[in-house]
mmCIF file of C-alpha atoms in Angstrom:
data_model
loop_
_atom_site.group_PDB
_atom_site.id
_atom_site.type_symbol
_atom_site.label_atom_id
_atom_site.label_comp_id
_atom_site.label_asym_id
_atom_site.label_seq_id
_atom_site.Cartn_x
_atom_site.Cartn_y
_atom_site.Cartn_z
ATOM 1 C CA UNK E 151 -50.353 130.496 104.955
ATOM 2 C CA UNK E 152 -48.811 132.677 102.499
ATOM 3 C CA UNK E 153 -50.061 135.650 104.530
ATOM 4 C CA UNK E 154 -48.397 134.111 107.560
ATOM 5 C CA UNK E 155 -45.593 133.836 106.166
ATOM 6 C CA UNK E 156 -44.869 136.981 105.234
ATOM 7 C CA UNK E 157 -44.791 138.303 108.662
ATOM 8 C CA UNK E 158 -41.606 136.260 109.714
ATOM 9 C CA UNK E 159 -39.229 139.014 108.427
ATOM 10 C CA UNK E 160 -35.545 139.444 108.542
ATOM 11 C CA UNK E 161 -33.672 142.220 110.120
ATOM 12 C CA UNK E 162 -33.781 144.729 106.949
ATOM 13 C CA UNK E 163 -37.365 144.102 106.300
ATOM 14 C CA UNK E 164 -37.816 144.858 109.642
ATOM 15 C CA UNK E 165 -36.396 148.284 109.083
ATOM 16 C CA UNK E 166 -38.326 148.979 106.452
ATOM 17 C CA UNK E 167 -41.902 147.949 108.410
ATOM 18 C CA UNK E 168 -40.671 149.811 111.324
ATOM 19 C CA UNK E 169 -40.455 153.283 108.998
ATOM 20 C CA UNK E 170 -43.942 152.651 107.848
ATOM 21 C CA UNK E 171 -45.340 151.920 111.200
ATOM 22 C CA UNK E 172 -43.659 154.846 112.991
ATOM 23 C CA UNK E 173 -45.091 157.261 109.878
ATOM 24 C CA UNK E 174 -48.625 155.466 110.570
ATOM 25 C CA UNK E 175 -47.421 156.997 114.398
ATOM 26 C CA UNK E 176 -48.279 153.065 115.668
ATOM 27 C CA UNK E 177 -47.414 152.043 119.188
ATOM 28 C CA UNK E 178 -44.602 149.641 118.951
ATOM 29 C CA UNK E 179 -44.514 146.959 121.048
ATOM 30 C CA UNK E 180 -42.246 144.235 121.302
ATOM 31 C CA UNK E 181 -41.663 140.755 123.274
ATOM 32 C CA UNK E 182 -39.467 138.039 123.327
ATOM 33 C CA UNK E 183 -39.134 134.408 123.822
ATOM 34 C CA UNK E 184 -38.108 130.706 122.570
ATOM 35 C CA UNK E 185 -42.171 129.526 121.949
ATOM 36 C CA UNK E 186 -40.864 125.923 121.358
ATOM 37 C CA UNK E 187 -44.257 124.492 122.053
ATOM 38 C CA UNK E 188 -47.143 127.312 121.456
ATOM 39 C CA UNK E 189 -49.556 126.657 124.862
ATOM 40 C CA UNK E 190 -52.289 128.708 126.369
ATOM 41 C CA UNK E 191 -50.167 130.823 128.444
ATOM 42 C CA UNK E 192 -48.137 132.112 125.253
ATOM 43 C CA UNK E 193 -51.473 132.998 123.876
ATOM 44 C CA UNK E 194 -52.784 134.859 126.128
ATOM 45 C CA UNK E 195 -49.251 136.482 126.978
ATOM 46 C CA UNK E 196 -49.478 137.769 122.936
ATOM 47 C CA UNK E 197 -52.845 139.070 123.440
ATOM 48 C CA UNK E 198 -52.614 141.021 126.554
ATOM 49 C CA UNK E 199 -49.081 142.161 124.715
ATOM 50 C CA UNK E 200 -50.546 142.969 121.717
ATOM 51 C CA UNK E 201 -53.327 144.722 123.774
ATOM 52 C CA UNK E 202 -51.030 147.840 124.836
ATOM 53 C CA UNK E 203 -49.826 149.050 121.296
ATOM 54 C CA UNK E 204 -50.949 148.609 117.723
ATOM 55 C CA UNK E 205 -48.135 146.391 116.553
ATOM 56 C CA UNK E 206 -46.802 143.513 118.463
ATOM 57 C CA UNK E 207 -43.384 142.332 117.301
ATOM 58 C CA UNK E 208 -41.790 138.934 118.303
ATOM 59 C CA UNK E 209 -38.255 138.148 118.451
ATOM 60 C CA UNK E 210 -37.679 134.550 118.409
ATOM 61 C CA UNK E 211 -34.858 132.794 119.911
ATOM 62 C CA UNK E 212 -32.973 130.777 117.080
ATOM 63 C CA UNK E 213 -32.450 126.857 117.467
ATOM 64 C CA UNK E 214 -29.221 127.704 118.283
ATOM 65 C CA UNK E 215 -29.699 129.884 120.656
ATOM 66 C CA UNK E 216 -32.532 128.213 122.443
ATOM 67 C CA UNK E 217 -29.843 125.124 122.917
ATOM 68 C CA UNK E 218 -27.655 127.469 124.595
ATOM 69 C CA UNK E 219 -30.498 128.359 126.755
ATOM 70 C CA UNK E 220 -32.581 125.326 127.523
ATOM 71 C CA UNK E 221 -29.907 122.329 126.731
ATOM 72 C CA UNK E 222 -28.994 119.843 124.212
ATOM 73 C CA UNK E 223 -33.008 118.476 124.118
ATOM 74 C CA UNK E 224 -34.412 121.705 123.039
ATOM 75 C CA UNK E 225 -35.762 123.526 121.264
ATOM 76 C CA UNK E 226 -38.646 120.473 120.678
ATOM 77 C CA UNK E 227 -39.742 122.039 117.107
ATOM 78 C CA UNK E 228 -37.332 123.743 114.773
ATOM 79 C CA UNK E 229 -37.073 127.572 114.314
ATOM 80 C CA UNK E 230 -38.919 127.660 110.775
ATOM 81 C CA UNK E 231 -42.289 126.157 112.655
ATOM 82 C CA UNK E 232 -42.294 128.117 115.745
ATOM 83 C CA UNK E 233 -42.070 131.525 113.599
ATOM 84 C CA UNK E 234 -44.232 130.428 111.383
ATOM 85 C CA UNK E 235 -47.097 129.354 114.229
ATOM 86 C CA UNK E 236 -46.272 132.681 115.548
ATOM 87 C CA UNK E 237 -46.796 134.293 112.913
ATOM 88 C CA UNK E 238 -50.004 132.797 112.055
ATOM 89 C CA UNK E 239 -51.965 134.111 115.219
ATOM 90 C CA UNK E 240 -53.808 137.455 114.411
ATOM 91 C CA UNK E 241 -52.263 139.578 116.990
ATOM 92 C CA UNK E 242 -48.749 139.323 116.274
ATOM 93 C CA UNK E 243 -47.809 141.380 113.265
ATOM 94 C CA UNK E 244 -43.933 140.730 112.812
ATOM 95 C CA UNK E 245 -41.834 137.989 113.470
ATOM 96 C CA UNK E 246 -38.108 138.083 114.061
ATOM 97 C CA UNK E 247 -35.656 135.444 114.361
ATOM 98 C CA UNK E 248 -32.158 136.269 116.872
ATOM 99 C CA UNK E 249 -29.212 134.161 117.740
ATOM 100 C CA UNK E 250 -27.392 136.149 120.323
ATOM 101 C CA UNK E 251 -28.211 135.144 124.112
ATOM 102 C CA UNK E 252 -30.395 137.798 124.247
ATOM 103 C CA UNK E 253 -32.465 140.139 122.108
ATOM 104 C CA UNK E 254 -30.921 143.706 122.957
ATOM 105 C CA UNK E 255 -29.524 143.877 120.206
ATOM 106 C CA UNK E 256 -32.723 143.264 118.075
ATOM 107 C CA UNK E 257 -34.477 146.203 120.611
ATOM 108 C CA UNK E 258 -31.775 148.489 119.778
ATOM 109 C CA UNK E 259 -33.162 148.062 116.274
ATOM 110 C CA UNK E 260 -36.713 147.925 117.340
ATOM 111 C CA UNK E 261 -36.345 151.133 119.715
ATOM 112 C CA UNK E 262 -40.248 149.610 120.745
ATOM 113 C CA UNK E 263 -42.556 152.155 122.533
ATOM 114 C CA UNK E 264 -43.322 149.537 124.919
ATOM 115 C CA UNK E 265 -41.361 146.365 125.702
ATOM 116 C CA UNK E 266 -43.139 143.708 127.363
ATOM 117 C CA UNK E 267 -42.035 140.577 129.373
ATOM 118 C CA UNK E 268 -43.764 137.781 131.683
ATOM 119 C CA UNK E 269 -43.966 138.356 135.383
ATOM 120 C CA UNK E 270 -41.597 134.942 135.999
ATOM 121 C CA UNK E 271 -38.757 137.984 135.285
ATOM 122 C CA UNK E 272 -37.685 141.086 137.450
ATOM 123 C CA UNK E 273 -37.226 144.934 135.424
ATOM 124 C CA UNK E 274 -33.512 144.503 136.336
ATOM 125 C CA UNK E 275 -33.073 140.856 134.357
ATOM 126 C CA UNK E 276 -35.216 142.058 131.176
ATOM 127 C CA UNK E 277 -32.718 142.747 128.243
ATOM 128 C CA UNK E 278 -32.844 145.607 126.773
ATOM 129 C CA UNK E 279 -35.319 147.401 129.120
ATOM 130 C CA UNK E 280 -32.325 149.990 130.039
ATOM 131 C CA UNK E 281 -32.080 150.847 126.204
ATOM 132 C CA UNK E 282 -36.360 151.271 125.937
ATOM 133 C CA UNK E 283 -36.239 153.529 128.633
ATOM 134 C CA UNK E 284 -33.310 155.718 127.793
ATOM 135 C CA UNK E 285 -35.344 155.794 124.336
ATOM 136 C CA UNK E 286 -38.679 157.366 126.173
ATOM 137 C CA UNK E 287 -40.355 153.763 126.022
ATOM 138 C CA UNK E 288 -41.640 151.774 129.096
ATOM 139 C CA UNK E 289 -41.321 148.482 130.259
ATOM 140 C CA UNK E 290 -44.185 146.288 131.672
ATOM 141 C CA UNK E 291 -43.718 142.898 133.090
ATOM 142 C CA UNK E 292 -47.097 141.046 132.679
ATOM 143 C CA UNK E 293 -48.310 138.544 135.326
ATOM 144 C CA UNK E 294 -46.625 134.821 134.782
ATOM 145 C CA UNK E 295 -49.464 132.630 133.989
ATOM 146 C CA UNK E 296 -49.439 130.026 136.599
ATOM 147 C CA UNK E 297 -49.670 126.315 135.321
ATOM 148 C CA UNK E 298 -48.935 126.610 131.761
ATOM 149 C CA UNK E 299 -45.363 126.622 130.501
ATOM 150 C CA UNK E 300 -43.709 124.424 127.749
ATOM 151 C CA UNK E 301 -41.024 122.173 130.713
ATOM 152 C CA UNK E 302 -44.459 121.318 131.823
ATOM 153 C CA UNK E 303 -45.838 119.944 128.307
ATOM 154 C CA UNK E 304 -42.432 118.456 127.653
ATOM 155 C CA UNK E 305 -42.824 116.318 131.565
ATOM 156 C CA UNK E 306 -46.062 115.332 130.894
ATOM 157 C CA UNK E 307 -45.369 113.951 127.376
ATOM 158 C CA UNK E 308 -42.620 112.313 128.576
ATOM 159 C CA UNK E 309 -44.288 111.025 131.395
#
């Protein structure tokens, strides 16, 4: 768990990895999203993800800012376990916590060779995908996996 750990990383760590990564000329690629409750369309959302570079980092909506997203109720578990069960899967090799609305900010740091989001979102919603491409990096909107999403777990729990 150590390991796992170590892969949540703040923004100046991230700068550093980032330097050694781009002088190991790795494919950057970089995703986003609140991963309150970690589900089989996350999963295979990281792996296809991580499937198009050589390093896949996450930036993970804060508690505070998934409130402001998804209401009072949510997020379901705190910040400190989703990055860490992010962080723990094999494909994903950074982890980064934001609290602004959105993560362009965190791109504009990233400057990822590839920025990836789920097909439930059009190029001209995706933060940041302006910024990727002025950069010489591409965005790719992966298909939505149908069935599986975390309002869904939350229903059915609450039956």
């Amino acid at each position: 768990m150590q390991s796992a750990r170590r892969k949540i990383l703040q923004k100046e760590d991230l700068v550093r990895m980032l330097a050694i990564w781009r002088f190991k000329e790795h494919r950057i690629v970089f995703t986003n999203g609140c991963f309150d409750i970690l589900h089989r369309g996350h999963l295979e959302y990281l792996s296809e993800a991580a499937s198009l570079g050589d390093v896949l980092i996450v930036g993970m909506n804060s508690d505070r800012s998934v409130r402001n997203l998804k209401g009072e109720n949510r997020p379901v578990q705190d910040e400190e376990t989703r990055a860490l069960a992010l962080a723990m899967l094999p494909m994903v090799k950074a982890v980064v916590m934001f609290s602004e609305p959105t993560p362009e900010e965190l791109i504009r740091v990233v400057k990822p060779d590839i920025l990836i989001k789920g097909g439930d979102y059009r190029e001209e919603e995706i933060a940041g995908a302006e910024t990727v491409r002025q950069s010489g990096g591409q965005v790719v909107i992966l298909p939505f996996i149908e069935g599986h999403s975390t309002s869904k777990i939350i229903e059915k729990l609450r039956g």
